[in-house]
Amino acid sequence: MEEYKQFDNIMYRQIYYISVTMLASYFLAYLIIPKLMRSKNYFEVVVFFIAGAYLISACSRAAVIYLLEPLIRTPPFAQESLWQILSDIPKLVTHYFTLSFSAAWVFAFVKLIRDQYVVQQRSLMLEKEKAETELKALRSQLNPHFLFNTLNNIYSLSLMNAPVASKSIAGLSEILDHVLYRCNTAYVPLLSEIKLIENYLALEKLRYDERLRINFDYVTDKAATIAPLILLSLVENAFKHGAGMDAGNPFIDIDLHLKNNRLRFKVTNSIVEEKPATGGNGLGLNNVTRQLDLLYPSRYKLNIKMINHTYDVELEINLVDV
């Protein structure tokens, strides 16, 4: 019988301790810490904490005297009055405050870390969604930009009743298939982008005939993926500001080299002047730079320079597994 009584006493004590600890923990975690993080008046928060800690400590002592002791002590025994409980500040501070808040600080700290982690994860998710939305917006600008230039080429051929106009339309259909149906993901196979460039060059060769010299060399040591339309935009820029502006014998040299996930893509084209005409708003290169910032932060280099009537654009990207 005595053993059962001792067990009951232990259970009552544990229930009491858990209850006051939970009260103090929720007070700290859901009232004090949020107020401390939102408020600019820290004095107000300190006063609120002192008042709340005093009430919790007083309630803790009152629960011991009026609830716990009658269950675990054998009467008769003396009980302190409510005024004695409330006015005995030293005992409330040294004993009941420590008892109530010893584990509460740990709980509050763990909750604070967890909340910060949740906020950080939510922030990362929002940034990712924002980047994806921005990428879609950039591509919605880039694709019509490319299509507008290509349709202008075909329109010029049709005005001249050129027999190559039908071939141009067939070549454009292959390009449209890639742009409209294969570029809806963040990354596409590099070989498909190479094929896209080849189709684009074939289309432009029909327009310029033998007047334009084009070289496209590529070497890859493995299959890789890349953000769509970035390389094509650099090639298109060479035609727009190079071959399209040069009435003489323009040339465009394109070199692609991939080794150990390191892509080097260089486009060199002739220009009439030392400073090529910018024409329009430079949408292609601006979008390429922005997409590179979003998809390959700190993993790419884009160098643009003019030397001896040539315009060089060299892009290096570290194509790590994505």
CSV table of C-alpha atoms in Angstrom, one decimal:
chain,number,residue,atom,x,y,z
A,1,MET,CA,0.0,0.0,0.0
A,2,GLU,CA,2.8,2.3,0.8
A,3,GLU,CA,4.4,1.7,-2.5
A,4,TYR,CA,1.2,2.7,-4.4
A,5,LYS,CA,1.1,5.9,-2.4
A,6,GLN,CA,4.7,6.7,-3.3
A,7,PHE,CA,3.9,6.0,-6.9
A,8,ASP,CA,0.9,8.3,-6.7
A,9,ASN,CA,2.9,11.0,-5.1
A,10,ILE,CA,5.5,10.8,-7.9
A,11,MET,CA,2.8,11.0,-10.6
A,12,TYR,CA,1.2,14.0,-8.9
A,13,ARG,CA,4.5,15.8,-8.8
A,14,GLN,CA,5.3,15.0,-12.4
A,15,ILE,CA,1.9,16.3,-13.5
A,16,TYR,CA,2.4,19.5,-11.6
A,17,TYR,CA,5.9,20.0,-13.0
A,18,ILE,CA,4.8,19.3,-16.6
A,19,SER,CA,1.8,21.7,-16.2
A,20,VAL,CA,3.8,24.7,-14.9
A,21,THR,CA,6.6,24.0,-17.4
A,22,MET,CA,4.1,24.0,-20.3
A,23,LEU,CA,2.5,27.2,-19.0
A,24,ALA,CA,5.9,28.9,-18.8
A,25,SER,CA,7.0,27.5,-22.2
A,26,TYR,CA,4.0,28.8,-24.0
A,27,PHE,CA,4.3,32.2,-22.3
A,28,LEU,CA,7.9,32.5,-23.5
A,29,ALA,CA,7.5,31.0,-27.0
A,30,TYR,CA,4.2,32.4,-28.1
A,31,LEU,CA,4.0,35.7,-26.2
A,32,ILE,CA,7.4,37.1,-25.1
A,33,ILE,CA,9.6,36.0,-28.1
A,34,PRO,CA,7.1,37.2,-30.8
A,35,LYS,CA,6.7,40.5,-28.9
A,36,LEU,CA,10.5,40.8,-28.6
A,37,MET,CA,10.9,40.3,-32.4
A,38,ARG,CA,8.1,42.7,-33.4
A,39,SER,CA,8.3,45.4,-30.8
A,40,LYS,CA,10.6,48.4,-31.0
A,41,ASN,CA,9.9,49.2,-27.3
A,42,TYR,CA,12.0,46.6,-25.5
A,43,PHE,CA,11.3,48.1,-22.1
A,44,GLU,CA,7.6,47.3,-22.6
A,45,VAL,CA,8.5,43.7,-23.4
A,46,VAL,CA,10.7,43.4,-20.3
A,47,VAL,CA,7.9,44.8,-18.1
A,48,PHE,CA,5.4,42.3,-19.7
A,49,PHE,CA,7.8,39.4,-19.1
A,50,ILE,CA,8.4,40.3,-15.4
A,51,ALA,CA,4.6,40.6,-14.8
A,52,GLY,CA,3.9,37.4,-16.6
A,53,ALA,CA,6.7,35.5,-14.9
A,54,TYR,CA,5.5,36.8,-11.5
A,55,LEU,CA,2.0,35.6,-12.1
A,56,ILE,CA,3.2,32.2,-13.3
A,57,SER,CA,5.5,31.7,-10.3
A,58,ALA,CA,2.7,32.8,-8.0
A,59,CYS,CA,0.2,30.4,-9.6
A,60,SER,CA,2.9,27.6,-9.4
A,61,ARG,CA,3.3,28.1,-5.7
A,62,ALA,CA,-0.5,28.3,-5.2
A,63,ALA,CA,-0.9,25.1,-7.0
A,64,VAL,CA,1.6,23.4,-4.7
A,65,ILE,CA,-0.1,24.7,-1.5
A,66,TYR,CA,-3.7,24.2,-2.5
A,67,LEU,CA,-3.6,21.3,-5.0
A,68,LEU,CA,-0.4,19.3,-4.7
A,69,GLU,CA,0.2,19.3,-0.9
A,70,PRO,CA,-3.4,18.1,0.0
A,71,LEU,CA,-2.8,15.1,-2.3
A,72,ILE,CA,0.7,14.1,-1.1
A,73,ARG,CA,0.8,15.2,2.6
A,74,THR,CA,-1.0,13.8,5.5
A,75,PRO,CA,-3.2,16.3,7.4
A,76,PRO,CA,-3.3,18.2,9.4
A,77,PHE,CA,-0.7,20.7,8.1
A,78,ALA,CA,-0.5,24.5,7.9
A,79,GLN,CA,-1.1,26.3,4.6
A,80,GLU,CA,0.0,29.8,3.6
A,81,SER,CA,-2.6,32.4,2.8
A,82,LEU,CA,-2.9,33.8,-0.7
A,83,TRP,CA,-1.4,37.1,0.4
A,84,GLN,CA,1.6,35.3,1.9
A,85,ILE,CA,2.1,33.6,-1.5
A,86,LEU,CA,1.9,36.8,-3.5
A,87,SER,CA,4.1,38.8,-1.2
A,88,ASP,CA,6.9,36.4,-0.7
A,89,ILE,CA,8.9,37.6,-3.7
A,90,PRO,CA,12.3,36.1,-2.8
A,91,LYS,CA,10.8,32.6,-2.6
A,92,LEU,CA,8.9,33.1,-5.8
A,93,VAL,CA,12.1,34.2,-7.6
A,94,THR,CA,14.6,31.7,-6.2
A,95,HIS,CA,12.4,28.6,-6.2
A,96,TYR,CA,9.2,28.8,-8.3
A,97,PHE,CA,10.5,31.0,-11.1
A,98,THR,CA,13.5,28.6,-11.5
A,99,LEU,CA,11.2,25.6,-11.3
A,100,SER,CA,8.8,26.9,-13.9
A,101,PHE,CA,11.2,28.4,-16.4
A,102,SER,CA,14.2,26.0,-16.3
A,103,ALA,CA,12.9,23.8,-19.1
A,104,ALA,CA,10.8,26.6,-20.7
A,105,TRP,CA,14.0,28.4,-22.0
A,106,VAL,CA,15.0,25.2,-23.8
A,107,PHE,CA,11.6,24.8,-25.4
A,108,ALA,CA,11.5,28.4,-26.4
A,109,PHE,CA,14.9,28.2,-28.0
A,110,VAL,CA,14.1,25.1,-29.9
A,111,LYS,CA,10.9,26.6,-31.2
A,112,LEU,CA,12.7,29.8,-32.2
A,113,ILE,CA,15.3,27.7,-34.2
A,114,ARG,CA,12.5,25.7,-35.8
A,115,ASP,CA,10.5,28.9,-36.7
A,116,GLN,CA,13.6,30.4,-38.3
A,117,TYR,CA,14.2,27.3,-40.3
A,118,VAL,CA,10.6,27.3,-41.5
A,119,VAL,CA,10.9,31.0,-42.5
A,120,GLN,CA,14.1,30.4,-44.3
A,121,GLN,CA,12.7,27.4,-46.2
A,122,ARG,CA,9.6,29.5,-47.1
A,123,SER,CA,11.9,32.3,-48.2
A,124,LEU,CA,13.9,30.0,-50.4
A,125,MET,CA,10.8,28.6,-51.9
A,126,LEU,CA,9.5,32.1,-52.7
A,127,GLU,CA,12.8,33.0,-54.2
A,128,LYS,CA,12.7,29.9,-56.4
A,129,GLU,CA,9.1,30.5,-57.5
A,130,LYS,CA,10.1,34.2,-58.2
A,131,ALA,CA,13.1,33.0,-60.3
A,132,GLU,CA,11.0,30.5,-62.2
A,133,THR,CA,8.3,33.1,-62.9
A,134,GLU,CA,11.0,35.6,-64.1
A,135,LEU,CA,12.6,32.9,-66.3
A,136,LYS,CA,9.2,32.2,-67.9
A,137,ALA,CA,8.7,36.0,-68.5
A,138,LEU,CA,12.2,36.3,-70.0
A,139,ARG,CA,11.6,33.4,-72.4
A,140,SER,CA,8.2,34.7,-73.4
A,141,GLN,CA,10.2,37.8,-74.5
A,142,LEU,CA,13.0,35.9,-76.0
A,143,ASN,CA,11.0,33.5,-78.2
A,144,PRO,CA,8.9,36.2,-80.0
A,145,HIS,CA,12.1,38.2,-80.4
A,146,PHE,CA,13.7,35.4,-82.3
A,147,LEU,CA,10.6,34.5,-84.3
A,148,PHE,CA,10.1,38.1,-85.3
A,149,ASN,CA,13.6,38.2,-86.8
A,150,THR,CA,13.2,34.9,-88.6
A,151,LEU,CA,9.8,35.8,-90.1
A,152,ASN,CA,11.4,39.0,-91.3
A,153,ASN,CA,14.0,36.9,-93.2
A,154,ILE,CA,11.3,34.8,-94.8
A,155,TYR,CA,9.3,37.8,-95.7
A,156,SER,CA,12.3,39.3,-97.4
A,157,LEU,CA,12.8,36.1,-99.5
A,158,SER,CA,9.1,36.1,-100.5
A,159,LEU,CA,9.3,39.7,-101.7
A,160,MET,CA,12.1,38.6,-104.1
A,161,ASN,CA,10.2,35.5,-105.1
A,162,ALA,CA,13.2,33.5,-104.1
A,163,PRO,CA,12.9,29.8,-104.6
A,164,VAL,CA,14.5,29.1,-101.2
A,165,ALA,CA,11.5,30.6,-99.4
A,166,SER,CA,9.8,27.2,-99.1
A,167,LYS,CA,13.0,25.7,-97.7
A,168,SER,CA,13.2,28.5,-95.2
A,169,ILE,CA,9.6,27.7,-94.1
A,170,ALA,CA,10.5,24.1,-93.7
A,171,GLY,CA,13.6,25.0,-91.7
A,172,LEU,CA,11.6,27.4,-89.5
A,173,SER,CA,9.1,24.6,-88.7
A,174,GLU,CA,11.9,22.5,-87.2
A,175,ILE,CA,13.0,25.5,-85.2
A,176,LEU,CA,9.5,26.2,-84.0
A,177,ASP,CA,9.1,22.5,-82.9
A,178,HIS,CA,12.2,22.9,-80.7
A,179,VAL,CA,11.3,26.4,-79.3
A,180,LEU,CA,7.6,25.7,-78.7
A,181,TYR,CA,7.6,22.1,-77.5
A,182,ARG,CA,11.1,21.3,-76.2
A,183,CYS,CA,12.1,24.4,-74.3
A,184,ASN,CA,9.5,24.2,-71.5
A,185,THR,CA,11.9,22.8,-69.0
A,186,ALA,CA,14.7,24.6,-67.1
A,187,TYR,CA,17.4,22.5,-68.9
A,188,VAL,CA,17.5,20.7,-72.3
A,189,PRO,CA,20.1,18.4,-73.8
A,190,LEU,CA,23.1,20.3,-75.2
A,191,LEU,CA,23.0,18.3,-78.4
A,192,SER,CA,19.4,19.5,-79.1
A,193,GLU,CA,20.6,23.1,-78.7
A,194,ILE,CA,23.5,22.3,-81.2
A,195,LYS,CA,20.9,20.9,-83.6
A,196,LEU,CA,18.8,24.1,-83.2
A,197,ILE,CA,21.8,26.2,-84.0
A,198,GLU,CA,22.5,24.1,-87.1
A,199,ASN,CA,19.0,24.6,-88.3
A,200,TYR,CA,19.1,28.3,-87.7
A,201,LEU,CA,22.4,28.6,-89.5
A,202,ALA,CA,21.0,26.7,-92.5
A,203,LEU,CA,18.0,29.1,-92.5
A,204,GLU,CA,20.3,32.1,-92.5
A,205,LYS,CA,22.6,30.6,-95.2
A,206,LEU,CA,19.6,30.5,-97.5
A,207,ARG,CA,19.1,34.2,-97.1
A,208,TYR,CA,22.7,35.3,-97.5
A,209,ASP,CA,23.8,32.7,-100.1
A,210,GLU,CA,27.6,32.7,-100.6
A,211,ARG,CA,28.1,36.3,-99.4
A,212,LEU,CA,28.3,35.2,-95.8
A,213,ARG,CA,31.0,32.8,-94.5
A,214,ILE,CA,29.8,30.7,-91.5
A,215,ASN,CA,31.9,28.2,-89.6
A,216,PHE,CA,30.4,26.2,-86.8
A,217,ASP,CA,32.7,23.7,-84.9
A,218,TYR,CA,31.8,21.8,-81.8
A,219,VAL,CA,33.4,19.2,-79.6
A,220,THR,CA,31.7,17.5,-76.6
A,221,ASP,CA,33.2,14.9,-74.4
A,222,LYS,CA,29.8,13.8,-72.8
A,223,ALA,CA,26.1,14.4,-72.8
A,224,ALA,CA,25.2,17.5,-70.9
A,225,THR,CA,22.2,19.8,-70.3
A,226,ILE,CA,21.9,23.5,-70.6
A,227,ALA,CA,19.3,26.3,-70.2
A,228,PRO,CA,17.5,26.5,-73.6
A,229,LEU,CA,17.9,29.3,-76.2
A,230,ILE,CA,20.9,30.9,-74.5
A,231,LEU,CA,23.4,29.8,-77.1
A,232,LEU,CA,21.0,30.5,-80.0
A,233,SER,CA,20.5,34.1,-78.7
A,234,LEU,CA,24.3,34.7,-79.0
A,235,VAL,CA,24.3,33.4,-82.5
A,236,GLU,CA,21.3,35.4,-83.4
A,237,ASN,CA,23.0,38.5,-82.0
A,238,ALA,CA,25.9,37.9,-84.4
A,239,PHE,CA,23.6,37.9,-87.4
A,240,LYS,CA,21.6,40.9,-86.3
A,241,HIS,CA,24.6,43.2,-85.5
A,242,GLY,CA,27.2,41.6,-87.7
A,243,ALA,CA,26.1,40.0,-91.0
A,244,GLY,CA,22.9,42.0,-91.1
A,245,MET,CA,24.9,45.3,-91.0
A,246,ASP,CA,27.8,44.3,-93.2
A,247,ALA,CA,27.3,44.8,-96.9
A,248,GLY,CA,30.7,43.5,-97.8
A,249,ASN,CA,31.9,39.9,-97.1
A,250,PRO,CA,30.8,39.2,-93.5
A,251,PHE,CA,31.8,36.2,-91.5
A,252,ILE,CA,30.6,34.4,-88.4
A,253,ASP,CA,32.8,31.9,-86.6
A,254,ILE,CA,31.2,29.8,-83.9
A,255,ASP,CA,33.1,27.4,-81.6
A,256,LEU,CA,31.6,25.2,-78.9
A,257,HIS,CA,33.8,23.1,-76.7
A,258,LEU,CA,32.6,21.0,-73.7
A,259,LYS,CA,35.1,19.2,-71.5
A,260,ASN,CA,34.7,18.1,-67.9
A,261,ASN,CA,31.3,19.9,-67.6
A,262,ARG,CA,33.0,23.1,-68.6
A,263,LEU,CA,31.3,24.7,-71.6
A,264,ARG,CA,33.1,27.3,-73.7
A,265,PHE,CA,31.0,28.9,-76.4
A,266,LYS,CA,32.6,31.6,-78.6
A,267,VAL,CA,30.9,33.6,-81.4
A,268,THR,CA,33.1,35.9,-83.5
A,269,ASN,CA,31.5,38.1,-86.3
A,270,SER,CA,32.7,40.9,-88.5
A,271,ILE,CA,31.4,44.4,-88.0
A,272,VAL,CA,31.4,47.5,-90.1
A,273,GLU,CA,32.4,49.8,-87.3
A,274,GLU,CA,34.4,49.5,-84.2
A,275,LYS,CA,31.2,49.9,-82.2
A,276,PRO,CA,28.4,47.8,-83.6
A,277,ALA,CA,25.0,49.3,-84.0
A,278,THR,CA,22.8,48.3,-81.1
A,279,GLY,CA,19.5,48.6,-82.9
A,280,GLY,CA,16.3,48.0,-80.9
A,281,ASN,CA,16.6,47.5,-77.1
A,282,GLY,CA,19.2,44.8,-77.0
A,283,LEU,CA,16.5,42.4,-75.7
A,284,GLY,CA,18.4,39.2,-76.7
A,285,LEU,CA,21.7,39.8,-74.8
A,286,ASN,CA,19.9,41.4,-71.8
A,287,ASN,CA,17.7,38.4,-71.4
A,288,VAL,CA,20.6,36.0,-71.8
A,289,THR,CA,22.6,37.8,-69.1
A,290,ARG,CA,19.6,37.8,-66.8
A,291,GLN,CA,18.9,34.0,-67.3
A,292,LEU,CA,22.6,33.3,-66.7
A,293,ASP,CA,22.3,35.2,-63.4
A,294,LEU,CA,19.3,33.2,-62.4
A,295,LEU,CA,20.4,29.7,-63.5
A,296,TYR,CA,24.2,29.8,-63.2
A,297,PRO,CA,25.0,32.3,-60.4
A,298,SER,CA,28.8,32.5,-59.9
A,299,ARG,CA,29.2,29.7,-62.4
A,300,TYR,CA,29.5,31.6,-65.7
A,301,LYS,CA,31.7,34.2,-67.5
A,302,LEU,CA,30.4,36.3,-70.3
A,303,ASN,CA,33.1,38.4,-72.1
A,304,ILE,CA,32.3,40.8,-75.0
A,305,LYS,CA,35.0,42.6,-76.8
A,306,MET,CA,35.7,44.3,-80.2
A,307,ILE,CA,39.1,43.9,-81.9
A,308,ASN,CA,40.0,44.9,-85.4
A,309,HIS,CA,36.5,45.1,-86.8
A,310,THR,CA,35.4,41.9,-85.1
A,311,TYR,CA,32.9,41.4,-82.4
A,312,ASP,CA,33.7,38.6,-80.0
A,313,VAL,CA,31.3,37.1,-77.5
A,314,GLU,CA,32.7,34.3,-75.3
A,315,LEU,CA,30.6,32.4,-72.8
A,316,GLU,CA,31.9,30.0,-70.2
A,317,ILE,CA,29.6,28.0,-68.0
A,318,ASN,CA,30.3,25.4,-65.4
A,319,LEU,CA,27.7,22.8,-66.3
A,320,VAL,CA,27.6,20.9,-63.1
A,321,ASP,CA,25.0,18.1,-62.8
A,322,VAL,CA,21.7,19.8,-62.4
